[in-house]
Amino acid sequence: MTVDEFLAEWQNDEPTVLVHTSGSTGQPKALRVEKRRMEASARMTCRFLGLQSGDVALLCLPVDYIAGKMMVVRAQTCGLRLIAVEPDGHPLSGVANDGIQFAAMVPLQVYNSLQVPEERERLMRIRHLIIGGGAVDESLAEALKDFPHNVWSTYGMTETLSHVALRRLNGPGRSQWYTPMEGIDISLSAEGCLVVDAPALCAERLVTNDIAEIAPQGSLFRILGRRDNVICSGGLKLQIEALEARLRPHIPVPFLVTKRKDVVLGEAAVLLVEAPDAGRWREVCRRVLSPYEQPRYYVSVDRIPLTATGKPARAEAQRLAR
């Protein structure tokens, strides 16, 4: 979908637009969402960041998905001046950044931009950079911590019409805790998953699959992992994202941790590696992980499965691990 095609849909008489989930944990699905709720989300973000009419916003995400659509809606609703570029891995390669106040990128775009000196300089001049669509790992956060302007990691999903909370990645306010935007209430389910109550955005309370911790003061939260990304191995519960975070500094090629059924353990951890000899990383896992956390199987793949928005395609990873 092009920007013009989405604008035609946005400006027609229908009260809803069609959006698609990314499919990070299963098959992508189509949803119809109300335009008035998308407008409410746009205003929340602009208020949170202090964006004003006339500020320049960079659109470098595909408008097929909610993150790209919402950049257009923010411009339409709040009077931002939108610069649209091709959504690829180097969004700043052809942009002379002389006054971009706001941009949204996925982690891969930020990582790639940091590798090219000219693009890094342009990235540093963005007044508000929000990063979503995937986890910001510690190494990327470390590379951004001294940026002079505001860099944020976002929390949200298609059902919440993009993000509902942000956390600072740089400066004195950098934190592991997300701050919900105005009008967003959070709580935990009996299983310890985050519950989002956003009446302006969702008609019903949304019980997520994200295992979370709420700060003692009750207004901040952090994500520990996903309930469906738990490996129940020999009576122990292993959080896939936590294992990946510990292995990431030691495995320099693309990889994912996933799981498969196992006669002895019930479920066993599997290391998928985008390299011809996956078993060579067994010793690394032995050094970094406890005996009960180590993968039982090592599988080489031609390419680590990712969704169209760059997230790990967890369901496809499990299929490859069988």
GROMACS .gro file of N, CA, C and O in nm, residues 71-162:
model
  368
   71MET      N    1   0.190   0.694   1.164
   71MET     CA    2   0.269   0.811   1.133
   71MET      C    3   0.191   0.906   1.041
   71MET      O    4   0.193   1.028   1.058
   72VAL      N    5   0.119   0.848   0.945
   72VAL     CA    6   0.037   0.930   0.855
   72VAL      C    7  -0.077   0.995   0.933
   72VAL      O    8  -0.108   1.114   0.915
   73VAL      N    9  -0.141   0.917   1.021
   73VAL     CA   10  -0.254   0.969   1.099
   73VAL      C   11  -0.208   1.081   1.192
   73VAL      O   12  -0.278   1.182   1.208
   74ARG      N   13  -0.090   1.067   1.252
   74ARG     CA   14  -0.039   1.175   1.338
   74ARG      C   15  -0.019   1.303   1.259
   74ARG      O   16  -0.049   1.413   1.307
   75ALA      N   17   0.032   1.289   1.138
   75ALA     CA   18   0.052   1.408   1.055
   75ALA      C   19  -0.082   1.471   1.020
   75ALA      O   20  -0.098   1.594   1.027
   76GLN      N   21  -0.181   1.388   0.983
   76GLN     CA   22  -0.312   1.439   0.946
   76GLN      C   23  -0.385   1.502   1.065
   76GLN      O   24  -0.449   1.606   1.052
   77THR      N   25  -0.374   1.438   1.181
   77THR     CA   26  -0.450   1.480   1.298
   77THR      C   27  -0.387   1.599   1.370
   77THR      O   28  -0.457   1.688   1.419
   78CYS      N   29  -0.254   1.600   1.375
   78CYS     CA   30  -0.184   1.700   1.458
   78CYS      C   31  -0.106   1.802   1.376
   78CYS      O   32  -0.030   1.882   1.432
   79GLY      N   33  -0.123   1.800   1.244
   79GLY     CA   34  -0.063   1.904   1.161
   79GLY      C   35   0.085   1.892   1.140
   79GLY      O   36   0.153   1.992   1.114
   80LEU      N   37   0.139   1.769   1.150
   80LEU     CA   38   0.282   1.751   1.126
   80LEU      C   39   0.310   1.754   0.975
   80LEU      O   40   0.225   1.718   0.894
   81ARG      N   41   0.430   1.797   0.939
   81ARG     CA   42   0.473   1.794   0.799
   81ARG      C   43   0.546   1.662   0.776
   81ARG      O   44   0.649   1.635   0.839
   82LEU      N   45   0.494   1.580   0.687
   82LEU     CA   46   0.542   1.443   0.670
   82LEU      C   47   0.638   1.434   0.552
   82LEU      O   48   0.607   1.476   0.441
   83ILE      N   49   0.756   1.376   0.580
   83ILE     CA   50   0.850   1.339   0.474
   83ILE      C   51   0.847   1.187   0.463
   83ILE      O   52   0.876   1.117   0.561
   84ALA      N   53   0.813   1.135   0.346
   84ALA     CA   54   0.803   0.990   0.327
   84ALA      C   55   0.921   0.942   0.242
   84ALA      O   56   0.952   1.001   0.138
   85VAL      N   57   0.989   0.836   0.291
   85VAL     CA   58   1.097   0.773   0.215
   85VAL      C   59   1.066   0.625   0.202
   85VAL      O   60   0.981   0.570   0.271
   86GLU      N   61   1.136   0.561   0.111
   86GLU     CA   62   1.118   0.417   0.091
   86GLU      C   63   1.151   0.343   0.220
   86GLU      O   64   1.256   0.365   0.281
   87PRO      N   65   1.062   0.254   0.267
   87PRO     CA   66   1.090   0.182   0.392
   87PRO      C   67   1.191   0.070   0.373
   87PRO      O   68   1.155  -0.044   0.342
   88ASP      N   69   1.320   0.103   0.390
   88ASP     CA   70   1.423   0.000   0.379
   88ASP      C   71   1.513   0.005   0.501
   88ASP      O   72   1.485   0.075   0.598
   89GLY      N   73   1.623  -0.070   0.497
   89GLY     CA   74   1.710  -0.083   0.613
   89GLY      C   75   1.794   0.038   0.642
   89GLY      O   76   1.852   0.048   0.751
   90HIS      N   77   1.804   0.133   0.546
   90HIS     CA   78   1.883   0.255   0.566
   90HIS      C   79   1.796   0.376   0.536
   90HIS      O   80   1.812   0.442   0.433
   91PRO      N   81   1.703   0.408   0.625
   91PRO     CA   82   1.605   0.514   0.595
   91PRO      C   83   1.664   0.653   0.584
   91PRO      O   84   1.602   0.741   0.527
   92LEU      N   85   1.784   0.675   0.637
   92LEU     CA   86   1.843   0.809   0.636
   92LEU      C   87   1.949   0.825   0.527
   92LEU      O   88   2.016   0.928   0.522
   93SER      N   89   1.964   0.725   0.441
   93SER     CA   90   2.072   0.730   0.342
   93SER      C   91   2.055   0.847   0.246
   93SER      O   92   2.153   0.905   0.200
   94GLY      N   93   1.931   0.883   0.213
   94GLY     CA   94   1.910   0.992   0.118
   94GLY      C   95   1.838   1.111   0.177
   94GLY      O   96   1.785   1.195   0.102
   95VAL      N   97   1.835   1.120   0.311
   95VAL     CA   98   1.762   1.228   0.377
   95VAL      C   99   1.860   1.329   0.434
   95VAL      O  100   1.946   1.294   0.517
   96ALA      N  101   1.850   1.453   0.391
   96ALA     CA  102   1.930   1.560   0.451
   96ALA      C  103   1.856   1.609   0.574
   96ALA      O  104   1.765   1.691   0.566
   97ASN      N  105   1.895   1.559   0.690
   97ASN     CA  106   1.821   1.590   0.813
   97ASN      C  107   1.861   1.726   0.867
   97ASN      O  108   1.957   1.740   0.941
   98ASP      N  109   1.786   1.827   0.830
   98ASP     CA  110   1.811   1.962   0.881
   98ASP      C  111   1.700   2.008   0.976
   98ASP      O  112   1.694   2.124   1.012
   99GLY      N  113   1.612   1.918   1.015
   99GLY     CA  114   1.506   1.963   1.105
   99GLY      C  115   1.396   1.862   1.126
   99GLY      O  116   1.279   1.899   1.137
  100ILE      N  117   1.432   1.732   1.133
  100ILE     CA  118   1.331   1.630   1.160
  100ILE      C  119   1.308   1.625   1.311
  100ILE      O  120   1.399   1.594   1.388
  101GLN      N  121   1.187   1.657   1.352
  101GLN     CA  122   1.155   1.653   1.495
  101GLN      C  123   1.115   1.514   1.542
  101GLN      O  124   1.130   1.482   1.659
  102PHE      N  125   1.066   1.429   1.451
  102PHE     CA  126   1.004   1.305   1.495
  102PHE      C  127   1.023   1.197   1.390
  102PHE      O  128   1.003   1.221   1.270
  103ALA      N  129   1.064   1.078   1.434
  103ALA     CA  130   1.076   0.962   1.344
  103ALA      C  131   1.050   0.836   1.424
  103ALA      O  132   1.079   0.828   1.543
  104ALA      N  133   0.992   0.736   1.356
  104ALA     CA  134   0.971   0.604   1.414
  104ALA      C  135   1.045   0.503   1.329
  104ALA      O  136   1.033   0.505   1.205
  105MET      N  137   1.122   0.415   1.392
  105MET     CA  138   1.199   0.313   1.321
  105MET      C  139   1.192   0.181   1.396
  105MET      O  140   1.160   0.176   1.515
  106VAL      N  141   1.224   0.073   1.325
  106VAL     CA  142   1.241  -0.057   1.389
  106VAL      C  143   1.388  -0.070   1.429
  106VAL      O  144   1.475   0.002   1.376
  107PRO      N  145   1.422  -0.160   1.522
  107PRO     CA  146   1.561  -0.171   1.568
  107PRO      C  147   1.662  -0.192   1.456
  107PRO      O  148   1.772  -0.135   1.460
  108LEU      N  149   1.628  -0.271   1.354
  108LEU     CA  150   1.723  -0.296   1.245
  108LEU      C  151   1.759  -0.167   1.172
  108LEU      O  152   1.876  -0.145   1.137
  109GLN      N  153   1.662  -0.078   1.149
  109GLN     CA  154   1.691   0.048   1.082
  109GLN      C  155   1.785   0.135   1.165
  109GLN      O  156   1.876   0.199   1.111
  110VAL      N  157   1.763   0.136   1.296
  110VAL     CA  158   1.851   0.215   1.384
  110VAL      C  159   1.991   0.156   1.384
  110VAL      O  160   2.091   0.228   1.372
  111TYR      N  161   1.999   0.023   1.397
  111TYR     CA  162   2.130  -0.044   1.398
  111TYR      C  163   2.207  -0.013   1.269
  111TYR      O  164   2.325   0.023   1.272
  112ASN      N  165   2.140  -0.027   1.155
  112ASN     CA  166   2.207  -0.001   1.027
  112ASN      C  167   2.253   0.143   1.016
  112ASN      O  168   2.363   0.171   0.966
  113SER      N  169   2.171   0.236   1.062
  113SER     CA  170   2.206   0.377   1.054
  113SER      C  171   2.329   0.410   1.139
  113SER      O  172   2.409   0.497   1.103
  114LEU      N  173   2.344   0.339   1.250
  114LEU     CA  174   2.459   0.362   1.337
  114LEU      C  175   2.590   0.319   1.272
  114LEU      O  176   2.698   0.365   1.313
  115GLN      N  177   2.585   0.230   1.173
  115GLN     CA  178   2.707   0.177   1.113
  115GLN      C  179   2.767   0.271   1.008
  115GLN      O  180   2.883   0.254   0.970
  116VAL      N  181   2.691   0.369   0.961
  116VAL     CA  182   2.736   0.460   0.855
  116VAL      C  183   2.750   0.599   0.916
  116VAL      O  184   2.651   0.655   0.964
  117PRO      N  185   2.872   0.657   0.917
  117PRO     CA  186   2.892   0.784   0.988
  117PRO      C  187   2.794   0.894   0.950
  117PRO      O  188   2.742   0.964   1.038
  118GLU      N  189   2.766   0.911   0.819
  118GLU     CA  190   2.674   1.017   0.778
  118GLU      C  191   2.533   0.991   0.830
  118GLU      O  192   2.463   1.084   0.874
  119GLU      N  193   2.491   0.865   0.825
  119GLU     CA  194   2.356   0.831   0.873
  119GLU      C  195   2.348   0.842   1.024
  119GLU      O  196   2.245   0.883   1.080
  120ARG      N  197   2.455   0.807   1.092
  120ARG     CA  198   2.458   0.821   1.238
  120ARG      C  199   2.440   0.966   1.278
  120ARG      O  200   2.365   0.998   1.372
  121GLU      N  201   2.509   1.058   1.208
  121GLU     CA  202   2.495   1.201   1.238
  121GLU      C  203   2.351   1.248   1.217
  121GLU      O  204   2.298   1.326   1.297
  122ARG      N  205   2.288   1.202   1.110
  122ARG     CA  206   2.149   1.240   1.083
  122ARG      C  207   2.056   1.183   1.192
  122ARG      O  208   1.963   1.250   1.235
  123LEU      N  209   2.084   1.060   1.234
  123LEU     CA  210   2.004   0.997   1.340
  123LEU      C  211   2.014   1.078   1.469
  123LEU      O  212   1.914   1.099   1.539
  124MET      N  213   2.133   1.125   1.500
  124MET     CA  214   2.155   1.199   1.625
  124MET      C  215   2.081   1.332   1.626
  124MET      O  216   2.053   1.387   1.734
  125ARG      N  217   2.049   1.387   1.509
  125ARG     CA  218   1.984   1.518   1.504
  125ARG      C  219   1.832   1.510   1.514
  125ARG      O  220   1.766   1.613   1.522
  126ILE      N  221   1.776   1.389   1.511
  126ILE     CA  222   1.630   1.374   1.524
  126ILE      C  223   1.591   1.409   1.667
  126ILE      O  224   1.647   1.356   1.763
  127ARG      N  225   1.492   1.496   1.684
  127ARG     CA  226   1.456   1.544   1.818
  127ARG      C  227   1.387   1.437   1.901
  127ARG      O  228   1.411   1.426   2.021
  128HIS      N  229   1.300   1.359   1.839
  128HIS     CA  230   1.233   1.248   1.908
  128HIS      C  231   1.237   1.127   1.817
  128HIS      O  232   1.172   1.123   1.713
  129LEU      N  233   1.314   1.026   1.856
  129LEU     CA  234   1.324   0.900   1.782
  129LEU      C  235   1.257   0.792   1.865
  129LEU      O  236   1.296   0.768   1.980
  130ILE      N  237   1.152   0.730   1.810
  130ILE     CA  238   1.087   0.619   1.879
  130ILE      C  239   1.120   0.490   1.805
  130ILE      O  240   1.123   0.486   1.682
  131ILE      N  241   1.147   0.385   1.882
  131ILE     CA  242   1.189   0.257   1.826
  131ILE      C  243   1.089   0.150   1.871
  131ILE      O  244   1.066   0.132   1.990
  132GLY      N  245   1.029   0.082   1.775
  132GLY     CA  246   0.930  -0.020   1.807
  132GLY      C  247   0.935  -0.135   1.708
  132GLY      O  248   1.024  -0.144   1.625
  133GLY      N  249   0.838  -0.224   1.719
  133GLY     CA  250   0.833  -0.338   1.629
  133GLY      C  251   0.923  -0.452   1.668
  133GLY      O  252   0.931  -0.553   1.598
  134GLY      N  253   0.994  -0.441   1.779
  134GLY     CA  254   1.085  -0.546   1.825
  134GLY      C  255   1.161  -0.497   1.947
  134GLY      O  256   1.166  -0.377   1.975
  135ALA      N  257   1.222  -0.591   2.018
  135ALA     CA  258   1.294  -0.555   2.140
  135ALA      C  259   1.422  -0.479   2.107
  135ALA      O  260   1.491  -0.509   2.009
  136VAL      N  261   1.453  -0.379   2.188
  136VAL     CA  262   1.579  -0.307   2.179
  136VAL      C  263   1.677  -0.377   2.273
  136VAL      O  264   1.660  -0.371   2.396
  137ASP      N  265   1.777  -0.446   2.217
  137ASP     CA  266   1.867  -0.521   2.304
  137ASP      C  267   1.967  -0.427   2.372
  137ASP      O  268   1.977  -0.309   2.340
  138GLU      N  269   2.041  -0.483   2.467
  138GLU     CA  270   2.128  -0.401   2.550
  138GLU      C  271   2.238  -0.332   2.470
  138GLU      O  272   2.277  -0.219   2.499
  139SER      N  273   2.291  -0.401   2.368
  139SER     CA  274   2.399  -0.341   2.290
  139SER      C  275   2.349  -0.220   2.211
  139SER      O  276   2.420  -0.118   2.200
  140LEU      N  277   2.227  -0.227   2.157
  140LEU     CA  278   2.172  -0.114   2.084
  140LEU      C  279   2.141   0.000   2.180
  140LEU      O  280   2.170   0.118   2.151
  141ALA      N  281   2.084  -0.032   2.295
  141ALA     CA  282   2.057   0.072   2.395
  141ALA      C  283   2.185   0.141   2.439
  141ALA      O  284   2.189   0.264   2.457
  142GLU      N  285   2.291   0.064   2.454
  142GLU     CA  286   2.420   0.120   2.494
  142GLU      C  287   2.473   0.218   2.389
  142GLU      O  288   2.529   0.323   2.422
  143ALA      N  289   2.452   0.183   2.261
  143ALA     CA  290   2.500   0.270   2.153
  143ALA      C  291   2.423   0.401   2.145
  143ALA      O  292   2.472   0.498   2.088
  144LEU      N  293   2.303   0.404   2.201
  144LEU     CA  294   2.217   0.523   2.193
  144LEU      C  295   2.219   0.608   2.320
  144LEU      O  296   2.162   0.718   2.321
  145LYS      N  297   2.281   0.559   2.425
  145LYS     CA  298   2.263   0.621   2.557
  145LYS      C  299   2.312   0.765   2.565
  145LYS      O  300   2.263   0.843   2.646
  146ASP      N  301   2.410   0.803   2.481
  146ASP     CA  302   2.464   0.938   2.487
  146ASP      C  303   2.412   1.028   2.376
  146ASP      O  304   2.466   1.137   2.354
  147PHE      N  305   2.309   0.985   2.305
  147PHE     CA  306   2.251   1.070   2.202
  147PHE      C  307   2.199   1.200   2.265
  147PHE      O  308   2.146   1.199   2.377
  148PRO      N  309   2.212   1.314   2.194
  148PRO     CA  310   2.178   1.443   2.255
  148PRO      C  311   2.029   1.469   2.267
  148PRO      O  312   1.987   1.553   2.348
  149HIS      N  313   1.947   1.402   2.184
  149HIS     CA  314   1.803   1.426   2.187
  149HIS      C  315   1.730   1.302   2.240
  149HIS      O  316   1.793   1.207   2.284
  150ASN      N  317   1.598   1.305   2.234
  150ASN     CA  318   1.518   1.201   2.300
  150ASN      C  319   1.508   1.075   2.215
  150ASN      O  320   1.463   1.080   2.100
  151VAL      N  321   1.546   0.962   2.275
  151VAL     CA  322   1.533   0.832   2.210
  151VAL      C  323   1.448   0.743   2.299
  151VAL      O  324   1.474   0.730   2.419
  152TRP      N  325   1.344   0.683   2.240
  152TRP     CA  326   1.246   0.608   2.318
  152TRP      C  327   1.227   0.468   2.261
  152TRP      O  328   1.227   0.448   2.139
  153SER      N  329   1.208   0.372   2.348
  153SER     CA  330   1.157   0.240   2.309
  153SER      C  331   1.007   0.240   2.337
  153SER      O  332   0.962   0.293   2.438
  154THR      N  333   0.930   0.183   2.246
  154THR     CA  334   0.785   0.186   2.259
  154THR      C  335   0.730   0.049   2.298
  154THR      O  336   0.789  -0.055   2.268
  155TYR      N  337   0.614   0.051   2.364
  155TYR     CA  338   0.540  -0.072   2.392
  155TYR      C  339   0.399  -0.057   2.334
  155TYR      O  340   0.330   0.042   2.361
  156GLY      N  341   0.360  -0.155   2.255
  156GLY     CA  342   0.227  -0.152   2.198
  156GLY      C  343   0.209  -0.264   2.098
  156GLY      O  344   0.299  -0.348   2.080
  157MET      N  345   0.097  -0.266   2.032
  157MET     CA  346   0.065  -0.370   1.934
  157MET      C  347  -0.044  -0.317   1.843
  157MET      O  348  -0.097  -0.207   1.865
  158THR      N  349  -0.077  -0.394   1.741
  158THR     CA  350  -0.179  -0.349   1.647
  158THR      C  351  -0.310  -0.319   1.719
  158THR      O  352  -0.377  -0.219   1.691
  159GLU      N  353  -0.347  -0.406   1.813
  159GLU     CA  354  -0.476  -0.391   1.881
  159GLU      C  355  -0.484  -0.263   1.964
  159GLU      O  356  -0.593  -0.212   1.989
  160THR      N  357  -0.368  -0.208   2.007
  160THR     CA  358  -0.368  -0.082   2.081
  160THR      C  359  -0.338   0.037   1.989
  160THR      O  360  -0.310   0.147   2.038
  161LEU      N  361  -0.342   0.013   1.858
  161LEU     CA  362  -0.320   0.120   1.759
  161LEU      C  363  -0.184   0.185   1.780
  161LEU      O  364  -0.173   0.304   1.804
  162SER      N  365  -0.081   0.102   1.770
  162SER     CA  366   0.057   0.140   1.794
  162SER      C  367   0.081   0.147   1.945
  162SER      O  368   0.014   0.080   2.023
   0.00000   0.00000   0.00000
